[in-house]
Amino acid sequence: MSVVELATLQVSKTVDARGTSCPGPILAAKKGIVDVKVGEIMMVLATDSGTKKDLPAWAKKMGHDYLGVLEESGIFKLYVKRLK
Amino acid sequence: MDTTKKTIILFSGDLDKALAAFIIANGAAAMGDDVTMFFTFWGLNVLRKSVAPPHKKSFLQGMFGGMMPKGPGKLGLSKMNFAGVGPKLMRRVMRQQNVTSLEELIATAREQGIKMIACKMSMDVLGLSEDELIDGLDYVGVATYLGEADEAGVNLFI
């Protein structure tokens, strides 16, 4: 997805994992995804740069669609679409 | 959900190795895996309560009990321990880097339903009784662990 597409996504749940380190962001994602309906989008906020690789791996394993990441002044916004 | 299973043996009672084991276990559970951790020998010290009721022990078991670390807060490092200064420095750096402490990782492991099983034979050798370890453990032998490992796609010995 392009930067513009990501920035304009309709997010139904935001999970704040800023300030946590591995495995904090994926734990937060696991907890957060249950509040998201199938087909809707969760945004994970993180400051740990490993999350850019970890969240796609988590999404793949859990069967969700990782859409991409936006980076703003050291904060990563990662988008995941719940598929099941 | 396509859930796989992982088993981890924690043999070491070193802070750094226990951290690695619990980070991997929590990561796997966050990814939907069924995780079993088997604690044996020095790894049992990670599960010790800092304060436990007194027990009648043999002389050697009493020595073990007194000299081994009582819980996650007392563990040493496998390298650069510097007679106990190393772990304090390590914990300070971890706090600065926002890395979760071992105590929190153990609590998270329990919240996530990670199964923790303790080797009864090692407990007997080291003179550790059930009420000296944290609650919620199963006390088992090698066959239970092997049965769990047979179902797992990944098994680690740490």
mmCIF file of C-alpha atoms in Angstrom, chain B:
data_model
loop_
_atom_site.group_PDB
_atom_site.id
_atom_site.type_symbol
_atom_site.label_atom_id
_atom_site.label_comp_id
_atom_site.label_asym_id
_atom_site.label_seq_id
_atom_site.Cartn_x
_atom_site.Cartn_y
_atom_site.Cartn_z
ATOM 1 C CA MET B 1 -6.563 -20.874 13.876
ATOM 2 C CA ASP B 2 -3.516 -22.822 12.814
ATOM 3 C CA THR B 3 -1.854 -23.343 16.150
ATOM 4 C CA THR B 4 1.447 -25.073 16.506
ATOM 5 C CA LYS B 5 3.203 -26.079 19.651
ATOM 6 C CA LYS B 6 6.598 -25.202 21.154
ATOM 7 C CA THR B 7 8.414 -26.706 24.093
ATOM 8 C CA ILE B 8 11.277 -25.074 25.969
ATOM 9 C CA ILE B 9 13.497 -26.725 28.551
ATOM 10 C CA LEU B 10 15.015 -24.242 30.972
ATOM 11 C CA PHE B 11 17.971 -26.022 32.556
ATOM 12 C CA SER B 12 19.964 -22.883 33.306
ATOM 13 C CA GLY B 13 19.440 -20.670 36.316
ATOM 14 C CA ASP B 14 21.193 -17.706 34.702
ATOM 15 C CA LEU B 15 19.284 -14.430 34.386
ATOM 16 C CA ASP B 16 20.224 -13.894 30.740
ATOM 17 C CA LYS B 17 19.239 -17.396 29.672
ATOM 18 C CA ALA B 18 15.976 -17.266 31.621
ATOM 19 C CA LEU B 19 15.169 -13.962 29.892
ATOM 20 C CA ALA B 20 15.789 -15.527 26.488
ATOM 21 C CA ALA B 21 13.558 -18.483 27.355
ATOM 22 C CA PHE B 22 10.684 -16.323 28.586
ATOM 23 C CA ILE B 23 10.891 -13.849 25.690
ATOM 24 C CA ILE B 24 10.725 -16.698 23.182
ATOM 25 C CA ALA B 25 7.918 -18.395 25.104
ATOM 26 C CA ASN B 26 5.860 -15.200 25.347
ATOM 27 C CA GLY B 27 6.500 -14.364 21.702
ATOM 28 C CA ALA B 28 5.337 -17.809 20.623
ATOM 29 C CA ALA B 29 2.207 -17.573 22.771
ATOM 30 C CA ALA B 30 1.464 -14.139 21.290
ATOM 31 C CA MET B 31 1.639 -15.765 17.870
ATOM 32 C CA GLY B 32 -1.024 -18.234 18.876
ATOM 33 C CA ASP B 33 1.240 -21.140 19.812
ATOM 34 C CA ASP B 34 0.637 -23.574 22.579
ATOM 35 C CA VAL B 35 3.785 -23.359 24.770
ATOM 36 C CA THR B 36 5.090 -25.671 27.469
ATOM 37 C CA MET B 37 8.146 -24.793 29.567
ATOM 38 C CA PHE B 38 9.925 -27.571 31.423
ATOM 39 C CA PHE B 39 12.076 -26.406 34.349
ATOM 40 C CA THR B 40 14.832 -28.663 35.534
ATOM 41 C CA PHE B 41 17.991 -28.402 37.662
ATOM 42 C CA TRP B 42 19.205 -24.807 37.997
ATOM 43 C CA GLY B 43 16.241 -23.592 35.979
ATOM 44 C CA LEU B 44 14.033 -24.398 38.980
ATOM 45 C CA ASN B 45 15.603 -21.473 40.820
ATOM 46 C CA VAL B 46 13.822 -19.117 38.426
ATOM 47 C CA LEU B 47 10.559 -20.349 39.955
ATOM 48 C CA ARG B 48 11.614 -20.067 43.592
ATOM 49 C CA LYS B 49 9.748 -17.770 45.939
ATOM 50 C CA SER B 50 11.980 -15.189 47.603
ATOM 51 C CA VAL B 51 10.507 -16.157 50.968
ATOM 52 C CA ALA B 52 9.370 -19.720 51.580
ATOM 53 C CA PRO B 53 8.299 -21.657 54.664
ATOM 54 C CA PRO B 54 11.149 -23.500 56.394
ATOM 55 C CA HIS B 55 11.666 -27.153 55.608
ATOM 56 C CA LYS B 56 13.515 -30.017 57.167
ATOM 57 C CA LYS B 57 16.281 -30.866 54.700
ATOM 58 C CA SER B 58 19.366 -32.989 54.662
ATOM 59 C CA PHE B 59 22.646 -31.175 55.266
ATOM 60 C CA LEU B 60 23.540 -31.132 51.558
ATOM 61 C CA GLN B 61 20.049 -30.124 50.469
ATOM 62 C CA GLY B 62 20.157 -27.332 53.022
ATOM 63 C CA MET B 63 23.447 -26.173 51.518
ATOM 64 C CA PHE B 64 21.934 -26.229 48.040
ATOM 65 C CA GLY B 65 18.863 -24.402 49.257
ATOM 66 C CA GLY B 66 20.897 -21.730 50.981
ATOM 67 C CA MET B 67 23.410 -21.170 48.190
ATOM 68 C CA MET B 68 21.093 -21.254 45.190
ATOM 69 C CA PRO B 69 19.320 -18.063 44.115
ATOM 70 C CA LYS B 70 15.863 -17.609 45.598
ATOM 71 C CA GLY B 71 13.825 -16.492 42.655
ATOM 72 C CA PRO B 72 14.243 -14.336 39.550
ATOM 73 C CA GLY B 73 15.540 -11.343 41.514
ATOM 74 C CA LYS B 74 18.609 -13.247 42.686
ATOM 75 C CA LEU B 75 19.843 -14.839 39.466
ATOM 76 C CA GLY B 76 23.359 -14.281 38.163
ATOM 77 C CA LEU B 77 24.538 -13.772 34.612
ATOM 78 C CA SER B 78 26.150 -16.526 32.540
ATOM 79 C CA LYS B 79 28.848 -14.049 31.526
ATOM 80 C CA MET B 80 30.206 -10.920 33.226
ATOM 81 C CA ASN B 81 28.481 -11.713 36.503
ATOM 82 C CA PHE B 82 31.176 -9.809 38.464
ATOM 83 C CA ALA B 83 30.129 -11.400 41.763
ATOM 84 C CA GLY B 84 26.558 -10.170 41.421
ATOM 85 C CA VAL B 85 27.208 -6.649 40.133
ATOM 86 C CA GLY B 86 26.655 -7.771 36.517
ATOM 87 C CA PRO B 87 22.937 -8.560 36.910
ATOM 88 C CA LYS B 88 22.323 -5.163 38.540
ATOM 89 C CA LEU B 89 24.004 -3.414 35.629
ATOM 90 C CA MET B 90 22.088 -5.587 33.186
ATOM 91 C CA ARG B 91 18.786 -4.728 34.828
ATOM 92 C CA ARG B 92 19.636 -1.031 34.726
ATOM 93 C CA VAL B 93 20.418 -1.170 31.001
ATOM 94 C CA MET B 94 17.248 -3.158 30.377
ATOM 95 C CA ARG B 95 15.157 -0.524 32.151
ATOM 96 C CA GLN B 96 16.810 2.192 30.075
ATOM 97 C CA GLN B 97 15.981 0.246 26.904
ATOM 98 C CA ASN B 98 12.403 -0.475 28.011
ATOM 99 C CA VAL B 99 13.059 -4.210 28.034
ATOM 100 C CA THR B 100 10.572 -6.145 30.119
ATOM 101 C CA SER B 101 11.984 -7.537 33.370
ATOM 102 C CA LEU B 102 12.129 -11.263 34.022
ATOM 103 C CA GLU B 103 9.507 -10.933 36.756
ATOM 104 C CA GLU B 104 7.073 -9.264 34.349
ATOM 105 C CA LEU B 105 7.812 -11.840 31.643
ATOM 106 C CA ILE B 106 6.979 -14.650 34.073
ATOM 107 C CA ALA B 107 3.706 -12.910 34.984
ATOM 108 C CA THR B 108 2.886 -12.424 31.286
ATOM 109 C CA ALA B 109 3.655 -16.079 30.594
ATOM 110 C CA ARG B 110 1.069 -17.063 33.176
ATOM 111 C CA GLU B 111 -1.506 -14.604 31.791
ATOM 112 C CA GLN B 112 -0.980 -16.102 28.355
ATOM 113 C CA GLY B 113 -1.621 -19.596 29.658
ATOM 114 C CA ILE B 114 1.881 -20.905 29.069
ATOM 115 C CA LYS B 115 2.114 -24.298 30.719
ATOM 116 C CA MET B 116 4.948 -24.526 33.248
ATOM 117 C CA ILE B 117 6.063 -27.922 34.418
ATOM 118 C CA ALA B 118 8.769 -28.629 36.987
ATOM 119 C CA CYS B 119 11.008 -31.680 37.118
ATOM 120 C CA LYS B 120 10.193 -33.484 40.356
ATOM 121 C CA MET B 121 13.418 -35.470 40.307
ATOM 122 C CA SER B 122 15.589 -32.322 40.194
ATOM 123 C CA MET B 123 13.479 -30.808 42.943
ATOM 124 C CA ASP B 124 14.245 -33.821 45.118
ATOM 125 C CA VAL B 125 17.960 -33.644 44.337
ATOM 126 C CA LEU B 126 18.150 -29.934 45.113
ATOM 127 C CA GLY B 127 15.869 -30.297 48.123
ATOM 128 C CA LEU B 128 13.198 -27.957 46.753
ATOM 129 C CA SER B 129 9.632 -28.607 47.847
ATOM 130 C CA GLU B 130 6.479 -27.545 46.058
ATOM 131 C CA ASP B 131 5.692 -24.664 48.407
ATOM 132 C CA GLU B 132 9.149 -23.161 47.790
ATOM 133 C CA LEU B 133 8.198 -22.667 44.139
ATOM 134 C CA ILE B 134 5.571 -20.330 42.689
ATOM 135 C CA ASP B 135 2.010 -21.630 42.449
ATOM 136 C CA GLY B 136 0.374 -23.064 39.380
ATOM 137 C CA LEU B 137 3.073 -25.524 38.354
ATOM 138 C CA ASP B 138 2.720 -29.171 37.457
ATOM 139 C CA TYR B 139 5.285 -31.505 38.994
ATOM 140 C CA VAL B 140 6.290 -34.095 36.489
ATOM 141 C CA GLY B 141 8.881 -36.545 35.232
ATOM 142 C CA VAL B 142 10.721 -36.838 31.970
ATOM 143 C CA ALA B 143 7.918 -38.801 30.297
ATOM 144 C CA THR B 144 5.489 -35.888 30.645
ATOM 145 C CA TYR B 145 7.992 -33.553 29.091
ATOM 146 C CA LEU B 146 8.712 -36.020 26.271
ATOM 147 C CA GLY B 147 5.004 -36.410 25.625
ATOM 148 C CA GLU B 148 4.717 -32.630 25.265
ATOM 149 C CA ALA B 149 7.827 -32.454 23.073
ATOM 150 C CA ASP B 150 6.435 -35.135 20.743
ATOM 151 C CA GLU B 151 3.577 -32.783 19.880
ATOM 152 C CA ALA B 152 5.831 -29.747 19.375
ATOM 153 C CA GLY B 153 7.327 -28.405 16.181
ATOM 154 C CA VAL B 154 10.130 -26.627 18.011
ATOM 155 C CA ASN B 155 11.969 -27.670 21.152
ATOM 156 C CA LEU B 156 14.673 -25.591 22.802
ATOM 157 C CA PHE B 157 17.138 -26.507 25.521
ATOM 158 C CA ILE B 158 18.329 -23.413 27.332
#
